[in-house]
Coordinates of C-alpha atoms in Angstrom, one line a residue:
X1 CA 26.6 11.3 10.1
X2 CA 27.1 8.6 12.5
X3 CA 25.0 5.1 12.6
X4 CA 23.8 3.5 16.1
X5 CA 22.6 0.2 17.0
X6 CA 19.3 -0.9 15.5
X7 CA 16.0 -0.1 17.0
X8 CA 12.2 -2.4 16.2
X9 CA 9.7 -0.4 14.5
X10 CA 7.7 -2.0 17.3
X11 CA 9.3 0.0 19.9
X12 CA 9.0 3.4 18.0
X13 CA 7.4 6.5 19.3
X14 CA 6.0 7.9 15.9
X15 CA 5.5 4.1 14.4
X16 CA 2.1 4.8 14.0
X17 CA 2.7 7.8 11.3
X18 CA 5.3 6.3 9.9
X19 CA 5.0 3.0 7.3
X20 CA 3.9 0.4 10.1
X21 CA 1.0 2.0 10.3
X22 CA -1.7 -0.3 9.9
X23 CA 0.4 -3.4 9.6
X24 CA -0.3 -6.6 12.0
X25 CA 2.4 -7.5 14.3
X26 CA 4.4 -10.3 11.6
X27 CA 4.0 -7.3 8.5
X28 CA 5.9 -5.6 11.2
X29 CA 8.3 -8.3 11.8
X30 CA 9.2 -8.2 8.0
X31 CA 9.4 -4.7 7.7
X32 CA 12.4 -4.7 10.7
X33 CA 13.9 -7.4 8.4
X34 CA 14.0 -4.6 6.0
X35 CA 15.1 -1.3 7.7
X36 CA 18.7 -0.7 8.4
X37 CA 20.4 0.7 11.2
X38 CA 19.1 4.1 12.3
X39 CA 21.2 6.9 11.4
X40 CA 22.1 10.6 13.4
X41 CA 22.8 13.3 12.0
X42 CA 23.7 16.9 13.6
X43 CA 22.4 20.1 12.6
X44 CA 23.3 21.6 9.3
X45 CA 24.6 17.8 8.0
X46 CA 22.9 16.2 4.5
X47 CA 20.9 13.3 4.4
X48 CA 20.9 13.2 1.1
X49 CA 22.3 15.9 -1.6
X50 CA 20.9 17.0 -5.1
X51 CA 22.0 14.6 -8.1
X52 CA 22.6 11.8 -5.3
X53 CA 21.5 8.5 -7.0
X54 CA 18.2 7.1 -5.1
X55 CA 18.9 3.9 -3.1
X56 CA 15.5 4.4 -0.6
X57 CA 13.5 5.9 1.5
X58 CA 14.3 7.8 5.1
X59 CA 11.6 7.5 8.0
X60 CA 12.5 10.2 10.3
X61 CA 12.2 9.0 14.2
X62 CA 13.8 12.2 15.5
X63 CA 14.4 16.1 15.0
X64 CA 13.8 17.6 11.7
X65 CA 14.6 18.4 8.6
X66 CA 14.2 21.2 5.9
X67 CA 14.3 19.8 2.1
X68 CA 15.9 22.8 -0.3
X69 CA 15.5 22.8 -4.2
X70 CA 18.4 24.8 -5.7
X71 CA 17.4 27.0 -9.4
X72 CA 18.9 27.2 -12.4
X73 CA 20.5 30.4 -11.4
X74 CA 21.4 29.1 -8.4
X75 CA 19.2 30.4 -5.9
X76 CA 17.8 27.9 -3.0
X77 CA 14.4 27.2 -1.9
X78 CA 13.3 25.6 0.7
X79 CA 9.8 23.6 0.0
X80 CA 9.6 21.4 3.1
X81 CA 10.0 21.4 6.9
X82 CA 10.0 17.5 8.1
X83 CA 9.4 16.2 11.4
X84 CA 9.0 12.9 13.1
X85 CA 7.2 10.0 11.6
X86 CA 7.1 11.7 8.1
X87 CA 9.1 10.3 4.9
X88 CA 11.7 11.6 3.2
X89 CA 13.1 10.8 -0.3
X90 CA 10.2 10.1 -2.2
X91 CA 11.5 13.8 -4.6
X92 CA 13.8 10.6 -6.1
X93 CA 11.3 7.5 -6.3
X94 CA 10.3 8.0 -9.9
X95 CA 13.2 9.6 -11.4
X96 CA 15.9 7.6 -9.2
X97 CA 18.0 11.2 -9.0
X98 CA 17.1 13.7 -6.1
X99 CA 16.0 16.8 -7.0
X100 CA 16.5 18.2 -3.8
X101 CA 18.7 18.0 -0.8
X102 CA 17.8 17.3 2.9
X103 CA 19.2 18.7 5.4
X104 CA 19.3 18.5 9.6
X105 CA 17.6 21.3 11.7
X106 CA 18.5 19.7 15.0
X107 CA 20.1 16.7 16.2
X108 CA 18.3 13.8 14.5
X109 CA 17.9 10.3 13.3
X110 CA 16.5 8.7 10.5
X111 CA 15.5 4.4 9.9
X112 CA 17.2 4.0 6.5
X113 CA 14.6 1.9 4.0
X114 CA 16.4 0.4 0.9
X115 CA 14.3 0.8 -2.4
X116 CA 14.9 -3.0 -3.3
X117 CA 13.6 -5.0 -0.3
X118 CA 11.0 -2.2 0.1
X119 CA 8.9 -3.0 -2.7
X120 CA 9.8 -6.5 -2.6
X121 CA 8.2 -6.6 0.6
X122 CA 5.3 -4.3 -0.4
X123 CA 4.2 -6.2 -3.1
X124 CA 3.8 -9.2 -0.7
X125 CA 2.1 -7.0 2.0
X126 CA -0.5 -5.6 1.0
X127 CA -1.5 -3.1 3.9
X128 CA 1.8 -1.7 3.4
X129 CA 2.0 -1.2 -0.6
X130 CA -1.6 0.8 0.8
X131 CA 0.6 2.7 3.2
X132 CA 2.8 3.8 0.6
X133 CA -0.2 5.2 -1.4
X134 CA -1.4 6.9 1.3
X135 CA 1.9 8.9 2.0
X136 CA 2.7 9.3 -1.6
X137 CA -0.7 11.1 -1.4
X138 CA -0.1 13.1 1.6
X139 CA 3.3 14.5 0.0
X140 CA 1.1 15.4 -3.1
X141 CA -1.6 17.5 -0.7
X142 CA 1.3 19.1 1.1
X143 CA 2.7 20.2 -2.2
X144 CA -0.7 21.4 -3.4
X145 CA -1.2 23.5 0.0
X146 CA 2.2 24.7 -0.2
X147 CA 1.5 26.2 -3.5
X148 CA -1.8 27.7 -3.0
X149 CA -0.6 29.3 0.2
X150 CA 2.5 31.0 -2.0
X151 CA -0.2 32.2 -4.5
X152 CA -2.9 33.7 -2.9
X153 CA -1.9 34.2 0.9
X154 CA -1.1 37.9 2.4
X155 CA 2.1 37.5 3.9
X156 CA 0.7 37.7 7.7
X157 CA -1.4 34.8 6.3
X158 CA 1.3 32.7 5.1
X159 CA 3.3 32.7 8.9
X160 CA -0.2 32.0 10.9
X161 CA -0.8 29.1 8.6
X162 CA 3.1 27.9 9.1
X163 CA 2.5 27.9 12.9
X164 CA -0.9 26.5 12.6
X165 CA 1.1 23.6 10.6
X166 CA 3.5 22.7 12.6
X167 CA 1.3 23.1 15.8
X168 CA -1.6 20.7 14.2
X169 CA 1.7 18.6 13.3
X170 CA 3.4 18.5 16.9
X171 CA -0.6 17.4 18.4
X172 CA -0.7 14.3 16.3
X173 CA 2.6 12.9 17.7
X174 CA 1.6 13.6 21.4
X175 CA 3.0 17.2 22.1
X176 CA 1.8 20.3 23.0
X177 CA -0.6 22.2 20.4
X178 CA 0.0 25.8 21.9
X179 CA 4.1 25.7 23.2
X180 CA 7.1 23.7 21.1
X181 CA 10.7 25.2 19.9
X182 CA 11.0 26.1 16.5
X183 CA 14.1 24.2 14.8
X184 CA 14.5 26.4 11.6
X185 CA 15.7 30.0 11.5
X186 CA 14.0 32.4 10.9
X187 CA 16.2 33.0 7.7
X188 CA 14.8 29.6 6.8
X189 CA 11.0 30.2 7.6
X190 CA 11.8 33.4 5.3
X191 CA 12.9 31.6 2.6
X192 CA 10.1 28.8 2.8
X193 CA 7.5 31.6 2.8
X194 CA 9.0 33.6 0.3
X195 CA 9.1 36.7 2.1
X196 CA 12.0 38.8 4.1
X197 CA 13.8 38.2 6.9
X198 CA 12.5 41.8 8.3
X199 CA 9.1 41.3 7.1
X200 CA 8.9 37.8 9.2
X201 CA 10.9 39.5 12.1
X202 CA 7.9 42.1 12.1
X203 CA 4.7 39.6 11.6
X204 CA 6.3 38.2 15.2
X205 CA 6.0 41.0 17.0
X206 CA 3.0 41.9 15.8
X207 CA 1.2 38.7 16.5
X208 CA 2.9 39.0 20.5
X209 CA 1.2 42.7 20.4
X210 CA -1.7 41.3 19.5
X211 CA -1.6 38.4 21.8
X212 CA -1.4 35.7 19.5
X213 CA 1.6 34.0 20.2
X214 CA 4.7 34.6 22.6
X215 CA 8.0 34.1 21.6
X216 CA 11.4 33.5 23.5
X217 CA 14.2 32.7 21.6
X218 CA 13.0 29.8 19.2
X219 CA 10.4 28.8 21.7
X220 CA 6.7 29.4 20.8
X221 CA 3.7 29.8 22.9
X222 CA 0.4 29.9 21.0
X223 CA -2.1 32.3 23.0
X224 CA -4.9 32.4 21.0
X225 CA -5.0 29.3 18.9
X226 CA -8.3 29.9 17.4
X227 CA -7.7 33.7 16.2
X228 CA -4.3 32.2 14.6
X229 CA -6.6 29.7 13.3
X230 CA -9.1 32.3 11.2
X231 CA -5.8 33.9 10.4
X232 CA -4.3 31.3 8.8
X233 CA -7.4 30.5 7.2
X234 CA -8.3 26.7 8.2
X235 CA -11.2 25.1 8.1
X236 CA -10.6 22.9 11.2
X237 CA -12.7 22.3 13.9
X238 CA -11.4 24.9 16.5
X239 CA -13.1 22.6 19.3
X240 CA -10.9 20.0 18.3
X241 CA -7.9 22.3 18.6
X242 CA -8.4 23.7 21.7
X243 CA -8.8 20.0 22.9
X244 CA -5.2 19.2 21.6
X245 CA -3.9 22.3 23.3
X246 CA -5.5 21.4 26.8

């Protein structure tokens, strides 16, 4: 992991997912006071490693990330795919000890937040003590969904709603709704979904027969964004989506 100069929260791309959010223009002053340099990491290096001692919180600016829980018997699951202007670390905030470990998809960089001067400075600001709330809350939901999709989704279910996620994700910051790469394997999105690498491999070409998505190498191209919508089984406003996509 290497560390570069230090960039303004004010001249971030995915500030406005990310804590500033909300803040006026001297919150955000004193929030810069507070993040450290940014941080790059390469793929397949750890942010952070299970047991590791909490010291903060990671905003990511760039790439990905995939968090992994490992059992008691030693087995690894992976219960998070993280992308740019989302949090990582909070697993640790109560307990001070990660229960999980982070690691880099792609090439990416992370605004380092130390615990201390974090809720120092929250406790005098307080749009962004709200913005902590709010993501805190966020993680909860995504946790929630996660679970309900391992418990009562077929497994064609479960991938629709994965690329549904990650395309609804990808729209909010900016990109496209209906092409972007996929940074994890597809041993990864196995793993995450708790099915087999053979039974993912064949949900993909199914969906390109029936022209759902197409697929070339890692890069995805979402054909019919509402029928891998009622797939996935969202409740969103397919209008909306097809907006994003245009």
């Amino acid at each position: 992991m290497t560390v570069t100069s230090y960039v303004r929260c004010s001249n971030c791309a995915v500030s406005k997912f990310c804590l500033p959010h909300t803040l006026s223009n001297d919150d955000i002053g004193q929030l810069e006071g507070v993040v450290q340099q940014k941080r790059v990491l390469h793929a397949g290096e750890t942010l952070y490693h299970t047991g590791d001692h909490f010291e903060g919180l990671f905003a990511i600016s760039s790439g990905s990330f995939k968090s992994v829980v490992i059992a008691t018997n030693g087995d690894s699951q992976i219960t998070e795919f993280s992308f740019p202007g989302e949090i990582l670390g909070f697993d640790a905030y109560h307990g001070k000890t990660h229960n999980s470990f982070a690691e880099a998809l792609e090439t990416s960089s992370v605004c380092f937040l130390p615990q201390a001067q974090l809720d120092n400075l929250s406790q005098k600001v307080p749009a962004l003590q709200q913005q902590l709330y709010n993501l805190f809350s966020a993680e909860i939901q995504s946790n929630n969904e996660f679970l309900l999709m391992m418990g009562k989704r077929s497994a064609e279910d479960r991938l629709a709603a994965l690329l549904i996620n990650i395309s609804s994700r990808y729209s909010q910051r900016g990109y496209s709704a209906t092409h972007f790469r996929l940074s994890m394997s597809r041993t990864d999105i196995a793993n995450y979904l708790g099915l087999t690498i053979e039974t993912v491999s064949r949900l993909i070409r199914r969906f390109q027969k029936e022209s759902l998505i197409e697929v070339a190498q890692r890069d995805i191209t979402i054909i019919d964004l509402v029928g891998l919508s009622e797939l996935a089984g969202t409740h969103c406003s397919y209008d909306q989506k097809v907006a994003s996509a245009e």
